[in-house]
Coordinates of C-alpha atoms in Angstrom, one line a residue:
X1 CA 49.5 6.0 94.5
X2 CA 52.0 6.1 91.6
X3 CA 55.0 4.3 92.4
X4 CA 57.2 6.3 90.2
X5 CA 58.4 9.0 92.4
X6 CA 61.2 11.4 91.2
X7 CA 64.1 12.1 93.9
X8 CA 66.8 13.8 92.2
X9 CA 66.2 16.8 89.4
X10 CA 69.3 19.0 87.7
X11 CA 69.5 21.5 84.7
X12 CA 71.7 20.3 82.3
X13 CA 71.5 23.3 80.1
X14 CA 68.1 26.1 79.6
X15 CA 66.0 23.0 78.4
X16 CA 67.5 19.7 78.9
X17 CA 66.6 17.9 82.9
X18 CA 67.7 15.0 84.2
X19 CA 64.9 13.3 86.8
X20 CA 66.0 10.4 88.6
X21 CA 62.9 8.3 89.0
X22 CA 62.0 5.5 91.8
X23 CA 61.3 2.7 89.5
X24 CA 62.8 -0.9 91.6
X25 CA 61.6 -3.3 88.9
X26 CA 62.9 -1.4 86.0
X27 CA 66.5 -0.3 87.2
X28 CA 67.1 -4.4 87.6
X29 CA 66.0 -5.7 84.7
X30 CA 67.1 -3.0 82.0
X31 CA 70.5 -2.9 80.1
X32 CA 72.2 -0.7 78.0
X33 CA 70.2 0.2 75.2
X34 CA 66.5 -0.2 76.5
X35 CA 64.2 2.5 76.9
X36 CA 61.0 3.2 78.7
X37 CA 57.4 4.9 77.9
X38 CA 56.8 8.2 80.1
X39 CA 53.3 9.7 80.7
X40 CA 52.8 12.3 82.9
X41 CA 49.3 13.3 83.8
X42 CA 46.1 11.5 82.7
X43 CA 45.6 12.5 79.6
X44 CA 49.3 12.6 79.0
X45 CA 51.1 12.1 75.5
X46 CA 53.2 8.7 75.5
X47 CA 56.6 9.7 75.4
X48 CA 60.0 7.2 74.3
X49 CA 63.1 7.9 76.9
X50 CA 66.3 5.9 76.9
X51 CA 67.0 4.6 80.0
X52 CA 70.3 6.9 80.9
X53 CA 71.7 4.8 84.3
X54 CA 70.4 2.9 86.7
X55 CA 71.1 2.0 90.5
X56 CA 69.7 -1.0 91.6
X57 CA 70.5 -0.8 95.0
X58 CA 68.5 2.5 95.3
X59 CA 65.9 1.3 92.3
X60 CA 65.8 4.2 90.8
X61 CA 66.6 4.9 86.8
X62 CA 68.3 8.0 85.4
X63 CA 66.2 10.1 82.5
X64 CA 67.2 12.8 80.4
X65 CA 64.5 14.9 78.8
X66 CA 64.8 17.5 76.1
X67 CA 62.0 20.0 76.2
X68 CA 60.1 20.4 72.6
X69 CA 56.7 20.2 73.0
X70 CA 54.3 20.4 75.8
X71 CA 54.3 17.0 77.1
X72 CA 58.2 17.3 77.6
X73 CA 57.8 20.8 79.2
X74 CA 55.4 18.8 81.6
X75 CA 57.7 16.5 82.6
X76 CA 60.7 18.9 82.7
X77 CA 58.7 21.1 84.7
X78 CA 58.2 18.1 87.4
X79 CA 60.4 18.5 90.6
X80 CA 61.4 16.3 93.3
X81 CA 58.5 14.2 95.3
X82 CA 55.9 14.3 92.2
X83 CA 55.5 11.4 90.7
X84 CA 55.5 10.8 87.1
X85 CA 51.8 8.8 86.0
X86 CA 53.1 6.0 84.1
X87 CA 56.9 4.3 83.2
X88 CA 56.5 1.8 81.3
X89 CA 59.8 -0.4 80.2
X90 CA 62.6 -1.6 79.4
X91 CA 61.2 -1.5 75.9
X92 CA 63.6 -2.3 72.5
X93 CA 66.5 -4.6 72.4
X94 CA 69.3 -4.4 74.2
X95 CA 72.7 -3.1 73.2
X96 CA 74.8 -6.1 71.7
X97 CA 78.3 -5.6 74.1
X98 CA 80.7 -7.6 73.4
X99 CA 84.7 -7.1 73.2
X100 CA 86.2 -6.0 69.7
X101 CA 89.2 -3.7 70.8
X102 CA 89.0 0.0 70.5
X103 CA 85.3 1.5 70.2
X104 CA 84.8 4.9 68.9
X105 CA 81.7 6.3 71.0
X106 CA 80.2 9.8 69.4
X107 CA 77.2 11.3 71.4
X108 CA 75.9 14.7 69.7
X109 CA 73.8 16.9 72.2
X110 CA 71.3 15.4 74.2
X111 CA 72.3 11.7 72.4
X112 CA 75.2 11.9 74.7
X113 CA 72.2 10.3 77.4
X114 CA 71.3 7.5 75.6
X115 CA 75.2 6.6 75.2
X116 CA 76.3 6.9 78.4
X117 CA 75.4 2.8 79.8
X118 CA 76.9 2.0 76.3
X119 CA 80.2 3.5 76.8
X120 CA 79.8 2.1 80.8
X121 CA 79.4 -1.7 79.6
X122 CA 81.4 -0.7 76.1
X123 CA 84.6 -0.3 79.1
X124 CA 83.3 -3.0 81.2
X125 CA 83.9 -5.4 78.4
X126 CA 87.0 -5.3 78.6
X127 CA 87.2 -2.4 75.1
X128 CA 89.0 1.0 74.8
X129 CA 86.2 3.4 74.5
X130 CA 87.7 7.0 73.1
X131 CA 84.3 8.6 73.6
X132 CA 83.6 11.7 71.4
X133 CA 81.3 14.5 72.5
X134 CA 80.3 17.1 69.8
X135 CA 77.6 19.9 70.4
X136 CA 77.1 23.4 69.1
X137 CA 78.3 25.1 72.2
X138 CA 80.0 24.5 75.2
X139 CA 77.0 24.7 77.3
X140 CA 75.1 22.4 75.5
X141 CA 78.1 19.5 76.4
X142 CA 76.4 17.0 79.1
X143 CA 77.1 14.6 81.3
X144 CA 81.1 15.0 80.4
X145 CA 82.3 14.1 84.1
X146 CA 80.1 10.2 83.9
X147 CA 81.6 10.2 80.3
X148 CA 85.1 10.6 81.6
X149 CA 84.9 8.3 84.4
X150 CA 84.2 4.6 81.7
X151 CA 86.8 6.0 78.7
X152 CA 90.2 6.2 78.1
X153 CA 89.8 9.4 76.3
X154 CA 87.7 12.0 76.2
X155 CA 87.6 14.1 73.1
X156 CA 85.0 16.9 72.9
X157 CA 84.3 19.0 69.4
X158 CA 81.8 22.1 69.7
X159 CA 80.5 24.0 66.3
X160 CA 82.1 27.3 67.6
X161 CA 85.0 26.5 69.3
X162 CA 84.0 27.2 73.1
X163 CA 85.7 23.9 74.2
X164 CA 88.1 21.5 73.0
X165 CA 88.3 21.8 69.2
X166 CA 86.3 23.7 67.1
X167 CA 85.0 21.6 64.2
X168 CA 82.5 18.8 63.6
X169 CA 82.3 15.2 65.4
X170 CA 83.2 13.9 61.9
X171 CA 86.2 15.4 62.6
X172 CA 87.0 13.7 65.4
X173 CA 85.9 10.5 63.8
X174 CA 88.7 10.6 61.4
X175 CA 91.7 12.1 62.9
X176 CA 91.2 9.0 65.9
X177 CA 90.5 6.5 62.4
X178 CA 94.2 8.1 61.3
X179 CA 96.0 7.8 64.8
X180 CA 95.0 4.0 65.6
X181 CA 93.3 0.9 64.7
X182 CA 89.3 1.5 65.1
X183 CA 87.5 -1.4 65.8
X184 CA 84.2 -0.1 66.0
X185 CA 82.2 2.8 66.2
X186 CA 78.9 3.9 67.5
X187 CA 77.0 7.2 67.3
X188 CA 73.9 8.5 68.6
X189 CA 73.0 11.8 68.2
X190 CA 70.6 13.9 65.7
X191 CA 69.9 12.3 62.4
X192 CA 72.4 14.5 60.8
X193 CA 75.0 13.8 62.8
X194 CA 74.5 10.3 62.4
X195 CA 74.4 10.2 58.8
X196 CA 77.5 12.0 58.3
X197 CA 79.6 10.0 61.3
X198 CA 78.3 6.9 59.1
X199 CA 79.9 8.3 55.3
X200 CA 82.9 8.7 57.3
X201 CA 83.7 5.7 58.8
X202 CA 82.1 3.7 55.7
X203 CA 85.1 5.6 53.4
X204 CA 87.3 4.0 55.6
X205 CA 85.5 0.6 56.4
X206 CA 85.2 1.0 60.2
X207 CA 82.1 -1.2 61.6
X208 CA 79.3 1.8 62.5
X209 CA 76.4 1.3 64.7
X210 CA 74.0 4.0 65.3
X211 CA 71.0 4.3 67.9
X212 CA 67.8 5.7 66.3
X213 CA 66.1 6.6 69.4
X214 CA 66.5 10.0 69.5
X215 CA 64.2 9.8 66.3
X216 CA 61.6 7.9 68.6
X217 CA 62.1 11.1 71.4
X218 CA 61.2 13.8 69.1
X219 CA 57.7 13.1 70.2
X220 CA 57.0 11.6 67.1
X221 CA 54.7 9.1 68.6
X222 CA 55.2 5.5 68.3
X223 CA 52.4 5.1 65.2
X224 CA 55.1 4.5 62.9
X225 CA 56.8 7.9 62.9
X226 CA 60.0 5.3 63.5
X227 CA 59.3 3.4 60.1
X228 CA 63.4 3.3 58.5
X229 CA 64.4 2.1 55.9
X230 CA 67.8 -0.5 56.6
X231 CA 68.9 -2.6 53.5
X232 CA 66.2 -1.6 51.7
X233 CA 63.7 -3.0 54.3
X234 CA 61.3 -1.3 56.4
X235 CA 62.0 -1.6 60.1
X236 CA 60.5 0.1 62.9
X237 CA 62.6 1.7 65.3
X238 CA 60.9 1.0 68.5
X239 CA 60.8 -2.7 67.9
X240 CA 63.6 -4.1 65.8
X241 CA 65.7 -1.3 67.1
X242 CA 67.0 1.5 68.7
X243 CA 70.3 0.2 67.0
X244 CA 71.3 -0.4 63.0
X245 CA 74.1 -1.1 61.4
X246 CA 74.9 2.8 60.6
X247 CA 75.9 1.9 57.0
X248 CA 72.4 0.3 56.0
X249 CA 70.1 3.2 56.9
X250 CA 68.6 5.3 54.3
X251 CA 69.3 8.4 56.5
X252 CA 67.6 10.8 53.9
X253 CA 64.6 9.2 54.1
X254 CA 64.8 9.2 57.6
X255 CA 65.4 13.4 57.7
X256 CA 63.4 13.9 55.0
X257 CA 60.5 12.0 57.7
X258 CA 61.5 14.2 60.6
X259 CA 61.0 17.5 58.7
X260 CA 57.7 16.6 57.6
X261 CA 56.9 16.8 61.5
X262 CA 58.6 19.9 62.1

């Protein structure tokens, strides 16, 4: 009898879910940052999914799947009272939280997940969190409300200008780096994203930490599809990771990796 039960399902957007999953041990012992191994069905592909929230009290922990490929159409397609096969976690290394003043946090798309319990313990802290949510349309914005509720500000950026201001998250970046004094920032989001939120802030010497799991979550495997290059050394993502200091990683190597599994 699997143990890992799902009791709460919702549609973020045509192909993004969010399962809440009956998993006791995890939900206590995972913090911001950790992620868990998914496999649904026997023969089921292993698939890398930050650990969104958690509620120990009910022992459950909060995933948010984007569908690509078939193994994430299995588990999207999964509905209250099944039971996912296998969780298998908190993997990777925690989120370093500590208190540095005002923290920049930027969540592109379905990254906006993963960022969530950063921007929770980022507040908790004791930090200003202006949180920055960019996506290509207003539809594809998630999870705004939790967002809202752990920052002072809220600042949301879509591609075509469907809600709050049309432009890039880079854009956003740079007009809070003009307004006030930014202590830090972190960003998580597709590669792209990442890479360009990291030029911006280094032009203007702002401390930059980026999460790499989403690189992990393309269902690239874990074989080392996560092998990065930071300060010219090879790291892999899944174990010395999810997080990097944004302005050591060779980001073009990195894209130029994910295309080749296009």
């Amino acid at each position: 009898m699997s143990m890992f039960k799902i009791v709460e399902k919702e549609h973020f957007s045509e192909h993004v879910v969010k399962l809440v999953v009956e998993a006791p041990m995890i939900a206590r012992s995972r913090r911001p940052g950790h992620f868990v191994i998914v496999r649904t069905g026997d023969g089921g592909e292993r698939i890398p999914l930050t650990i969104a929230d958690a509620d120990v009290n009910r022992g459950t922990i909060t995933l948010v799947i984007q569908e690509i490929g078939t193994s994430t159409k299995k588990i999207c397609g999964l509905e209250p009272g099944d039971c996912l096969t296998d969780v298998v976690g908190p993997l990777g290394q925690a989120t370093h939280i500590e208190k540095v003043g005002t923290v920049v946090c930027c969540g592109g798309g379905v990254g906006v997940a993963p960022l969530l319990p950063i921007i929770k313990a980022m507040k908790e802290a004791g930090n200003k969190v202006i949180s920055i949510l960019a996506a290509r349309s207003e539809d594809l914005i998630i999870l705004e409300k939790q967002v809202a509720e752990y920052s002072d500000e809220v600042i949301i950026m879509t591609d075509d200008g469907s809600k709050g201001k049309k432009g890039l998250v880079t854009a956003g970046v740079e007009d809070v780096i003009n307004r006030e004094k930014v202590d830090l920032v972190v960003a998580i989001g597709p590669a792209v994203m990442m890479k360009f939120v990291a030029l911006t802030t280094k032009k203007y010497d702002v401390p930059t930490m980026v999460s790499l799991n989403t690189i992990m979550v393309d269902g690239t495997g874990m074989c080392g599809a996560c092998r990065i290059t930071v300060d010219g050394k090879t790291k892999f993502v899944c174990i010395d990771g999810p997080e990097f200091d944004a302005h050591k990683v060779d980001f073009d190597e990195m894209i130029m990796r994910l295309k080749a599994y296009n």
